[in-house]
PDB file of C-alpha atoms in Angstrom:
ATOM      1  CA  MET A1414      99.229-115.550 -46.836  1.00  0.00           C
ATOM      2  CA  VAL A1415      96.549-118.473 -46.834  1.00  0.00           C
ATOM      3  CA  GLN A1416      96.746-121.364 -49.082  1.00  0.00           C
ATOM      4  CA  GLY A1417      93.513-122.789 -50.643  1.00  0.00           C
ATOM      5  CA  ARG A1418      92.614-124.743 -53.690  1.00  0.00           C
ATOM      6  CA  GLY A1419      93.180-121.713 -55.746  1.00  0.00           C
ATOM      7  CA  GLY A1420      96.638-121.126 -54.677  1.00  0.00           C
ATOM      8  CA  PRO A1421      97.998-118.291 -52.246  1.00  0.00           C
ATOM      9  CA  SER A1422      95.553-115.532 -51.374  1.00  0.00           C
ATOM     10  CA  ASP A1423      96.615-112.142 -49.644  1.00  0.00           C
ATOM     11  CA  SER A1424      93.261-110.410 -49.895  1.00  0.00           C
ATOM     12  CA  PRO A1425      89.960-111.357 -48.263  1.00  0.00           C
ATOM     13  CA  SER A1426      87.495-113.180 -50.265  1.00  0.00           C
ATOM     14  CA  PRO A1427      84.251-111.843 -51.519  1.00  0.00           C
ATOM     15  CA  GLU A1428      82.383-113.946 -48.982  1.00  0.00           C
ATOM     16  CA  ALA A1429      84.167-112.390 -46.082  1.00  0.00           C
ATOM     17  CA  GLY A1430      83.060-109.049 -47.126  1.00  0.00           C
ATOM     18  CA  GLY A1431      86.257-107.808 -48.547  1.00  0.00           C
ATOM     19  CA  PRO A1432      87.152-106.870 -52.359  1.00  0.00           C
ATOM     20  CA  VAL A1433      88.798-109.523 -54.421  1.00  0.00           C
ATOM     21  CA  GLY A1434      92.233-108.854 -55.733  1.00  0.00           C
ATOM     22  CA  ASP A1435      95.391-107.083 -54.413  1.00  0.00           C
ATOM     23  CA  VAL A1436      96.280-103.465 -53.508  1.00  0.00           C
ATOM     24  CA  TYR A1437      96.974-102.575 -56.908  1.00  0.00           C
ATOM     25  CA  ASP A1438      93.556-104.040 -58.295  1.00  0.00           C
ATOM     26  CA  TRP A1439      91.742-102.155 -55.599  1.00  0.00           C
ATOM     27  CA  PHE A1440      93.774 -98.997 -56.573  1.00  0.00           C
ATOM     28  CA  GLN A1441      92.730 -99.458 -60.123  1.00  0.00           C
ATOM     29  CA  ARG A1442      89.298-100.025 -59.481  1.00  0.00           C
ATOM     30  CA  GLY A1443      89.052 -97.054 -57.096  1.00  0.00           C
ATOM     31  CA  MET A1444      90.292 -94.819 -59.647  1.00  0.00           C
ATOM     32  CA  LYS A1445      87.797 -96.228 -62.393  1.00  0.00           C
ATOM     33  CA  LEU A1446      84.990 -95.717 -59.844  1.00  0.00           C
ATOM     34  CA  LEU A1447      86.280 -92.169 -59.119  1.00  0.00           C
ATOM     35  CA  SER A1448      86.545 -91.404 -62.842  1.00  0.00           C
ATOM     36  CA  GLU A1449      83.075 -92.717 -63.403  1.00  0.00           C
ATOM     37  CA  GLY A1450      81.455 -90.572 -60.826  1.00  0.00           C
ATOM     38  CA  SER A1451      81.350 -92.845 -57.767  1.00  0.00           C
ATOM     39  CA  PRO A1452      83.430 -91.184 -55.329  1.00  0.00           C
ATOM     40  CA  ALA A1453      81.971 -92.734 -52.170  1.00  0.00           C
ATOM     41  CA  ALA A1454      82.377 -96.324 -53.607  1.00  0.00           C
ATOM     42  CA  ALA A1455      85.844 -95.176 -54.717  1.00  0.00           C
ATOM     43  CA  ALA A1456      86.797 -93.895 -51.125  1.00  0.00           C
ATOM     44  CA  ALA A1457      85.732 -97.236 -49.440  1.00  0.00           C
ATOM     45  CA  LEU A1458      88.082 -99.304 -51.777  1.00  0.00           C
ATOM     46  CA  LEU A1459      90.825 -96.941 -51.700  1.00  0.00           C
ATOM     47  CA  GLU A1460      90.658 -96.782 -47.849  1.00  0.00           C
ATOM     48  CA  ARG A1461      91.166-100.488 -47.588  1.00  0.00           C
ATOM     49  CA  ALA A1462      94.009 -99.886 -50.243  1.00  0.00           C
ATOM     50  CA  ALA A1463      95.696 -97.416 -47.854  1.00  0.00           C
ATOM     51  CA  ASP A1464      95.187 -99.405 -44.881  1.00  0.00           C
ATOM     52  CA  ALA A1465      97.065-102.354 -46.816  1.00  0.00           C
ATOM     53  CA  GLU A1466      99.681 -99.976 -48.267  1.00  0.00           C
ATOM     54  CA  PRO A1467      99.924 -97.016 -45.588  1.00  0.00           C
ATOM     55  CA  GLY A1468     103.033 -95.707 -47.231  1.00  0.00           C
ATOM     56  CA  SER A1469     101.828 -95.211 -50.753  1.00  0.00           C
ATOM     57  CA  ARG A1470     101.266 -91.511 -51.691  1.00  0.00           C
ATOM     58  CA  SER A1471      99.563 -92.270 -54.800  1.00  0.00           C
ATOM     59  CA  VAL A1472      96.738 -94.377 -53.003  1.00  0.00           C
ATOM     60  CA  ARG A1473      96.632 -91.703 -50.326  1.00  0.00           C
ATOM     61  CA  GLU A1474      96.193 -88.880 -52.922  1.00  0.00           C
ATOM     62  CA  ALA A1475      93.371 -91.009 -54.770  1.00  0.00           C
ATOM     63  CA  LEU A1476      91.742 -91.486 -51.343  1.00  0.00           C
ATOM     64  CA  ALA A1477      91.826 -87.976 -50.455  1.00  0.00           C
ATOM     65  CA  ARG A1478      90.250 -86.827 -53.772  1.00  0.00           C
ATOM     66  CA  ALA A1479      87.608 -89.496 -53.582  1.00  0.00           C
ATOM     67  CA  GLN A1480      86.830 -88.548 -49.957  1.00  0.00           C
ATOM     68  CA  PHE A1481      86.592 -84.806 -50.947  1.00  0.00           C
ATOM     69  CA  ASN A1482      84.256 -85.499 -53.924  1.00  0.00           C
ATOM     70  CA  SER A1483      82.129 -87.554 -51.732  1.00  0.00           C
ATOM     71  CA  ARG A1484      81.781 -84.693 -49.125  1.00  0.00           C
ATOM     72  CA  GLN A1485      83.926 -86.348 -46.611  1.00  0.00           C
ATOM     73  CA  TYR A1486      85.833 -83.062 -45.980  1.00  0.00           C
ATOM     74  CA  ALA A1487      87.214 -83.733 -42.616  1.00  0.00           C
ATOM     75  CA  ASP A1488      88.675 -87.355 -43.897  1.00  0.00           C
ATOM     76  CA  ALA A1489      89.842 -85.460 -47.112  1.00  0.00           C
ATOM     77  CA  ALA A1490      91.755 -83.217 -44.954  1.00  0.00           C
ATOM     78  CA  ASP A1491      93.513 -85.691 -42.912  1.00  0.00           C
ATOM     79  CA  SER A1492      94.427 -87.552 -46.017  1.00  0.00           C
ATOM     80  CA  PHE A1493      95.874 -84.409 -47.575  1.00  0.00           C
ATOM     81  CA  ARG A1494      97.720 -83.716 -44.360  1.00  0.00           C
ATOM     82  CA  TRP A1495      99.162 -87.213 -44.393  1.00  0.00           C
ATOM     83  CA  ILE A1496     100.721 -86.498 -47.967  1.00  0.00           C
ATOM     84  CA  ILE A1497     102.083 -82.941 -46.809  1.00  0.00           C
ATOM     85  CA  ASP A1498     103.709 -84.827 -43.866  1.00  0.00           C
ATOM     86  CA  ALA A1499     105.143 -87.325 -46.145  1.00  0.00           C
ATOM     87  CA  ASN A1500     106.450 -84.606 -48.801  1.00  0.00           C
ATOM     88  CA  PRO A1501     105.976 -81.023 -47.945  1.00  0.00           C
ATOM     89  CA  ALA A1502     106.833 -80.114 -51.583  1.00  0.00           C
ATOM     90  CA  GLU A1503     103.349 -81.374 -52.683  1.00  0.00           C
ATOM     91  CA  ASP A1504     101.600 -78.312 -53.805  1.00  0.00           C
ATOM     92  CA  TYR A1505      98.359 -80.187 -54.765  1.00  0.00           C
ATOM     93  CA  ALA A1506      97.992 -81.342 -51.313  1.00  0.00           C
ATOM     94  CA  TYR A1507      98.266 -78.088 -49.847  1.00  0.00           C
ATOM     95  CA  PHE A1508      95.528 -76.921 -52.423  1.00  0.00           C
ATOM     96  CA  GLY A1509      93.364 -80.015 -51.512  1.00  0.00           C
ATOM     97  CA  LEU A1510      94.011 -79.582 -47.682  1.00  0.00           C
ATOM     98  CA  GLY A1511      92.766 -75.721 -48.164  1.00  0.00           C
ATOM     99  CA  LEU A1512      89.719 -76.764 -50.189  1.00  0.00           C
ATOM    100  CA  ALA A1513      88.771 -79.538 -47.815  1.00  0.00           C
ATOM    101  CA  LEU A1514      89.055 -77.120 -44.977  1.00  0.00           C
ATOM    102  CA  TRP A1515      86.816 -74.506 -46.873  1.00  0.00           C
ATOM    103  CA  ARG A1516      84.376 -76.929 -47.530  1.00  0.00           C
ATOM    104  CA  ALA A1517      84.214 -78.180 -43.992  1.00  0.00           C
ATOM    105  CA  GLY A1518      83.610 -74.444 -42.829  1.00  0.00           C
ATOM    106  CA  ASP A1519      86.980 -73.599 -41.417  1.00  0.00           C
ATOM    107  CA  MET A1520      87.870 -70.599 -43.574  1.00  0.00           C
ATOM    108  CA  GLU A1521      90.701 -69.502 -41.191  1.00  0.00           C
ATOM    109  CA  GLY A1522      92.371 -72.810 -41.430  1.00  0.00           C
ATOM    110  CA  ALA A1523      91.909 -72.981 -45.380  1.00  0.00           C
ATOM    111  CA  GLN A1524      93.825 -69.764 -45.934  1.00  0.00           C
ATOM    112  CA  GLU A1525      97.157 -71.083 -44.936  1.00  0.00           C
ATOM    113  CA  PRO A1526      97.447 -74.228 -47.106  1.00  0.00           C
ATOM    114  CA  LEU A1527      95.886 -72.378 -49.922  1.00  0.00           C
ATOM    115  CA  ALA A1528      98.639 -69.487 -49.512  1.00  0.00           C
ATOM    116  CA  ILE A1529     101.331 -72.123 -49.581  1.00  0.00           C
ATOM    117  CA  ALA A1530     100.115 -73.730 -52.695  1.00  0.00           C
ATOM    118  CA  VAL A1531      99.780 -70.384 -54.365  1.00  0.00           C
ATOM    119  CA  ALA A1532     103.440 -69.498 -53.154  1.00  0.00           C
ATOM    120  CA  MET A1533     104.648 -72.778 -54.597  1.00  0.00           C
ATOM    121  CA  ARG A1534     102.820 -72.572 -57.925  1.00  0.00           C
ATOM    122  CA  PRO A1535     101.609 -69.081 -58.509  1.00  0.00           C
ATOM    123  CA  ASP A1536     100.779 -69.938 -62.257  1.00  0.00           C
ATOM    124  CA  GLN A1537      97.969 -72.478 -61.089  1.00  0.00           C
ATOM    125  CA  ARG A1538      94.952 -70.032 -61.633  1.00  0.00           C
ATOM    126  CA  HIS A1539      92.689 -72.337 -59.529  1.00  0.00           C
ATOM    127  CA  TYR A1540      94.949 -72.009 -56.569  1.00  0.00           C
ATOM    128  CA  VAL A1541      95.048 -68.303 -56.814  1.00  0.00           C
ATOM    129  CA  SER A1542      91.271 -68.045 -57.256  1.00  0.00           C
ATOM    130  CA  ALA A1543      90.508 -70.438 -54.173  1.00  0.00           C
ATOM    131  CA  LEU A1544      92.922 -68.340 -52.009  1.00  0.00           C
ATOM    132  CA  LYS A1545      91.177 -64.949 -53.245  1.00  0.00           C
ATOM    133  CA  SER A1546      87.788 -66.501 -52.625  1.00  0.00           C
ATOM    134  CA  VAL A1547      88.595 -67.344 -48.991  1.00  0.00           C
ATOM    135  CA  ARG A1548      90.406 -64.129 -48.201  1.00  0.00           C
ATOM    136  CA  ALA A1549      87.404 -62.216 -49.686  1.00  0.00           C
ATOM    137  CA  THR A1550      85.052 -64.315 -47.353  1.00  0.00           C
ATOM    138  CA  LEU A1551      87.081 -63.808 -44.366  1.00  0.00           C
ATOM    139  CA  ARG A1552      87.241 -59.974 -45.050  1.00  0.00           C
ATOM    140  CA  ALA A1553      83.469 -59.860 -45.511  1.00  0.00           C
ATOM    141  CA  ARG A1554      83.125 -61.569 -42.229  1.00  0.00           C
ATOM    142  CA  ARG A1555      85.070 -59.109 -40.482  1.00  0.00           C
ATOM    143  CA  MET A1556      82.759 -56.115 -41.577  1.00  0.00           C
TER     144      MET A1556
END
């Protein structure tokens, strides 16, 4: 912790190139950027928050979504894998991992996490639809 004229500071100053505020502020601003359609900016901010709070699943999920929406599919897959490793019961993380792998061009790899997501939540039509699409693509490639 650094003491200055303004009191304690745990975060980098804007002059140092870092965002102002604490991890919660970064998370909130990242979520706002994501909801406003700026996923790359959100990913940059949320990555800093994830580095500062490496055990936070909510920060990691937001980061994974921002990475996916900014077409950083390999990074999104890594973030979704982190969530699954932390909590194997996270059906949304399996779905996100499957979609990220699909978009990265790994149809074979996408199939298993999507199947797990569907097994966990068969009521989620978008999970089922994604799995059917991946399987149909794989069947068509084998012909």
